[in-house]
Tab-separated table of C-alpha atoms in Angstrom:
chain	number	residue	atom	x	y	z
A	394	MET	CA	0.000	0.000	0.000
A	395	GLU	CA	1.366	3.389	-0.979
A	396	ARG	CA	1.855	5.928	1.798
A	397	GLU	CA	-0.626	8.767	2.196
A	398	PHE	CA	2.081	11.434	2.295
A	399	TYR	CA	5.802	12.100	2.485
A	400	GLU	CA	7.447	14.881	4.481
A	401	VAL	CA	10.671	16.643	3.537
A	402	ARG	CA	12.514	19.157	5.713
A	403	TRP	CA	15.141	21.377	4.081
A	404	HIS	CA	18.029	23.019	5.966
A	405	GLY	CA	20.291	25.774	4.721
A	406	ARG	CA	21.087	29.434	5.174
A	407	GLY	CA	19.314	32.574	4.058
A	408	GLY	CA	20.126	33.347	0.435
A	409	GLN	CA	20.929	29.741	-0.558
A	410	GLY	CA	17.570	28.987	-2.155
A	411	VAL	CA	16.215	26.659	0.530
A	412	VAL	CA	12.678	27.985	0.079
A	413	THR	CA	12.948	27.882	-3.711
A	414	SER	CA	14.003	24.209	-3.634
A	415	SER	CA	11.035	23.300	-1.462
A	416	GLU	CA	8.698	25.222	-3.744
A	417	LEU	CA	10.109	23.617	-6.905
A	418	LEU	CA	9.620	20.157	-5.380
A	419	ALA	CA	6.022	21.033	-4.481
A	420	LEU	CA	5.319	22.346	-7.992
A	421	ALA	CA	6.787	19.195	-9.561
A	422	ALA	CA	4.497	17.072	-7.366
A	423	LEU	CA	1.512	19.208	-8.425
A	424	LYS	CA	2.410	18.463	-12.056
A	425	GLU	CA	2.040	14.799	-11.195
A	426	GLY	CA	-1.443	15.361	-9.761
A	427	ARG	CA	-0.369	15.052	-6.133
A	428	HIS	CA	-1.438	17.182	-3.187
A	429	VAL	CA	1.191	19.470	-1.682
A	430	TYR	CA	2.011	21.756	1.197
A	431	HIS	CA	5.078	23.964	1.082
A	432	ALA	CA	6.146	26.493	3.702
A	433	PRO	CA	9.290	28.353	4.678
A	434	GLU	CA	10.359	28.911	8.265
A	435	PHE	CA	12.481	31.914	9.019
A	436	GLY	CA	12.252	35.141	10.919
A	437	PRO	CA	13.738	38.541	10.280
A	438	GLU	CA	17.219	37.053	10.129
A	439	ARG	CA	19.768	38.328	7.702
A	440	ARG	CA	21.372	36.545	4.792
A	441	GLY	CA	23.388	33.591	6.076
A	442	ALA	CA	21.153	32.808	9.063
A	443	PRO	CA	19.758	29.243	9.331
A	444	VAL	CA	16.552	28.697	7.346
A	445	ARG	CA	14.193	25.730	7.117
A	446	ALA	CA	11.548	24.899	4.565
A	447	TYR	CA	8.967	22.138	4.506
A	448	THR	CA	7.444	20.134	1.674
A	449	ARG	CA	4.621	17.693	2.291
A	450	ILE	CA	3.538	15.611	-0.723
A	451	GLY	CA	0.374	13.582	-0.496
A	452	ASN	CA	-1.449	10.972	-2.494
A	453	VAL	CA	-4.588	12.143	-0.676
A	454	PRO	CA	-5.755	15.680	0.155
A	455	LEU	CA	-3.590	17.174	2.903
A	456	GLU	CA	-5.253	18.611	5.963
A	457	LEU	CA	-2.068	19.086	7.967
A	458	HIS	CA	-0.647	22.582	7.462
A	459	SER	CA	2.223	22.940	9.902
A	460	GLY	CA	5.967	22.589	10.149
A	461	ILE	CA	7.442	19.134	9.723
A	462	TYR	CA	8.709	17.696	12.995
A	463	GLU	CA	9.138	14.026	12.044
A	464	PRO	CA	10.348	14.103	8.436
A	465	ASP	CA	10.849	11.118	6.184
A	466	ILE	CA	13.619	12.995	4.392
A	467	VAL	CA	16.016	15.760	5.434
A	468	VAL	CA	17.997	17.700	2.832
A	469	VAL	CA	20.993	19.704	4.059
A	470	ILE	CA	21.856	22.296	1.418
A	471	ASP	CA	24.614	24.094	3.319
A	472	PRO	CA	27.734	21.924	3.707
A	473	SER	CA	28.688	23.662	6.959
A	474	MET	CA	25.501	22.395	8.644
A	475	GLN	CA	26.094	18.654	8.499
A	476	ASN	CA	27.205	18.538	12.154
A	477	GLU	CA	24.307	20.579	13.520
A	478	PRO	CA	22.196	18.410	15.858
A	479	PHE	CA	18.937	20.006	14.683
A	480	ILE	CA	19.194	18.408	11.241
A	481	PHE	CA	18.580	15.012	12.858
A	482	ALA	CA	15.704	16.186	15.078
A	483	GLY	CA	12.684	13.964	14.580
A	484	LEU	CA	14.071	12.257	11.465
A	485	LYS	CA	12.229	8.948	11.241
A	486	LYS	CA	14.067	5.678	11.750
A	487	ASN	CA	15.015	4.369	8.306
A	488	GLY	CA	14.521	7.898	6.989
A	489	THR	CA	16.686	9.501	4.331
A	490	LEU	CA	19.368	12.145	4.818
A	491	VAL	CA	20.737	13.931	1.733
A	492	ILE	CA	23.765	16.125	2.402
A	493	ASN	CA	25.962	18.459	0.398
A	494	ALA	CA	29.443	17.110	1.166
A	495	LYS	CA	32.469	15.466	-0.386
A	496	THR	CA	32.483	13.044	2.537
A	497	PRO	CA	30.230	12.776	5.579
A	498	SER	CA	31.599	13.799	8.954
A	499	GLU	CA	32.093	11.322	11.802
A	500	LYS	CA	29.133	12.917	13.585
A	501	VAL	CA	26.892	12.319	10.556
A	502	LEU	CA	28.038	8.698	10.290
A	503	GLU	CA	27.398	8.149	14.001
A	504	ASN	CA	23.863	9.563	13.742
A	505	VAL	CA	23.157	7.606	10.551
A	506	LYS	CA	24.149	4.393	12.313
A	507	ASN	CA	22.275	5.161	15.540
A	508	LEU	CA	19.087	6.235	13.746
A	509	GLY	CA	19.237	3.614	11.001
A	510	LEU	CA	19.186	6.256	8.249
A	511	ASN	CA	19.789	6.061	4.528
A	512	LEU	CA	22.579	8.527	3.751
A	513	TRP	CA	23.066	10.091	0.323
A	514	ILE	CA	25.927	12.487	-0.411
A	515	VAL	CA	26.691	14.778	-3.318
A	516	ASP	CA	29.324	17.461	-3.791
A	517	ALA	CA	26.831	20.170	-4.752
A	518	TYR	CA	29.502	22.806	-4.194
A	519	LYS	CA	31.645	21.331	-6.978
A	520	ILE	CA	28.659	21.018	-9.303
A	521	ALA	CA	27.528	24.578	-8.590
A	522	MET	CA	30.974	26.048	-9.187
A	523	GLU	CA	31.387	24.131	-12.446
A	524	VAL	CA	27.884	24.951	-13.736
A	525	PHE	CA	27.155	28.432	-12.336
A	526	GLY	CA	30.597	29.654	-11.296
A	527	ARG	CA	29.011	30.495	-7.914
A	528	PRO	CA	27.921	28.413	-4.903
A	529	PHE	CA	24.235	27.967	-5.849
A	530	TYR	CA	23.530	24.655	-4.121
A	531	ASN	CA	19.756	24.545	-4.132
A	532	THR	CA	18.960	23.059	-7.536
A	533	PRO	CA	21.794	20.515	-7.396
A	534	MET	CA	20.421	19.383	-4.030
A	535	LEU	CA	16.945	19.107	-5.559
A	536	GLY	CA	18.384	16.760	-8.196
A	537	ALA	CA	20.105	14.718	-5.488
A	538	LEU	CA	16.866	14.466	-3.504
A	539	VAL	CA	14.941	13.224	-6.542
A	540	LYS	CA	17.438	10.408	-7.092
A	541	ALA	CA	17.638	9.504	-3.392
A	542	SER	CA	13.897	9.410	-2.841
A	543	ASN	CA	12.004	8.957	-6.116
A	544	ILE	CA	9.402	11.180	-4.464
A	545	VAL	CA	8.722	12.818	-7.860
A	546	SER	CA	10.076	12.120	-11.328
A	547	LEU	CA	13.149	13.826	-12.700
A	548	ASP	CA	11.110	14.878	-15.761
A	549	SER	CA	8.566	16.690	-13.568
A	550	VAL	CA	11.341	18.581	-11.781
A	551	LEU	CA	13.128	19.542	-15.003
A	552	SER	CA	9.879	20.746	-16.563
A	553	THR	CA	9.031	22.766	-13.443
A	554	VAL	CA	12.468	24.384	-13.345
A	555	SER	CA	12.324	25.241	-17.056
A	556	GLU	CA	8.946	26.928	-16.535
A	557	ARG	CA	10.015	28.738	-13.374
A	558	PHE	CA	13.070	30.280	-15.009
A	559	SER	CA	11.535	30.677	-18.483
A	560	LYS	CA	12.162	34.441	-18.564
A	561	ASP	CA	15.896	33.728	-18.763
A	562	SER	CA	16.540	30.613	-20.812
A	563	LYS	CA	20.260	30.652	-19.901
A	564	ILE	CA	19.426	30.424	-16.173
A	565	ALA	CA	16.854	27.712	-16.898
A	566	GLN	CA	19.417	25.701	-18.890
A	567	LEU	CA	22.064	26.013	-16.184
A	568	ASN	CA	19.648	24.895	-13.459
A	569	VAL	CA	18.514	21.927	-15.547
A	570	LEU	CA	22.164	20.973	-16.078
A	571	ALA	CA	22.929	21.298	-12.341
A	572	ILE	CA	19.936	19.121	-11.421
A	573	LYS	CA	20.891	16.433	-13.947
A	574	ARG	CA	24.508	16.426	-12.772
A	575	ALA	CA	23.528	16.017	-9.108
A	576	TYR	CA	20.972	13.345	-10.018
A	577	GLU	CA	23.781	11.378	-11.689
A	578	GLU	CA	26.489	12.106	-9.125
A	579	VAL	CA	24.652	11.609	-5.809
A	580	LYS	CA	25.647	8.347	-4.167
A	581	LYS	CA	24.151	6.259	-1.420
A	582	TYR	CA	26.739	6.022	1.332
A	583	GLU	CA	27.333	2.435	2.364
């Protein structure tokens, strides 16, 4: 039996596109006829302050409109956050953690083992620098999430991104390339 809904919590810093990634995922799910809830969580903090966003994707109408406290999946966009204890808060046993890192830290590996998590890693920094020439991690991390979770199809995400950035086809093309690269390069950590 397919689950009624999936919950994704995104972690990053202000200005890194955390909210945009969550929104793009929600829009891709809408394309597939699913029910969605997307919300950012931040205060009046400045650029660089921790930010969270939530995406709930349902196969049934969603009546729960709140933050996500027991996510199925956590995506850590900012590589400096992998050791923050709050990224593991409430993450379900056998849940999925997708991090932007060359290699996971000892603390991440310890938590993955203790919580029985599925760990996926991708060097989104490298991809972003090669594709954009700047550290834009959000769309590479969206591509990594799609591969790690199969929560939506890659085609739905690519179509959504192309539409979202349609006013500047160069930006759309670069984001599509970054998503495809991360989708191919993300690896399950064994």
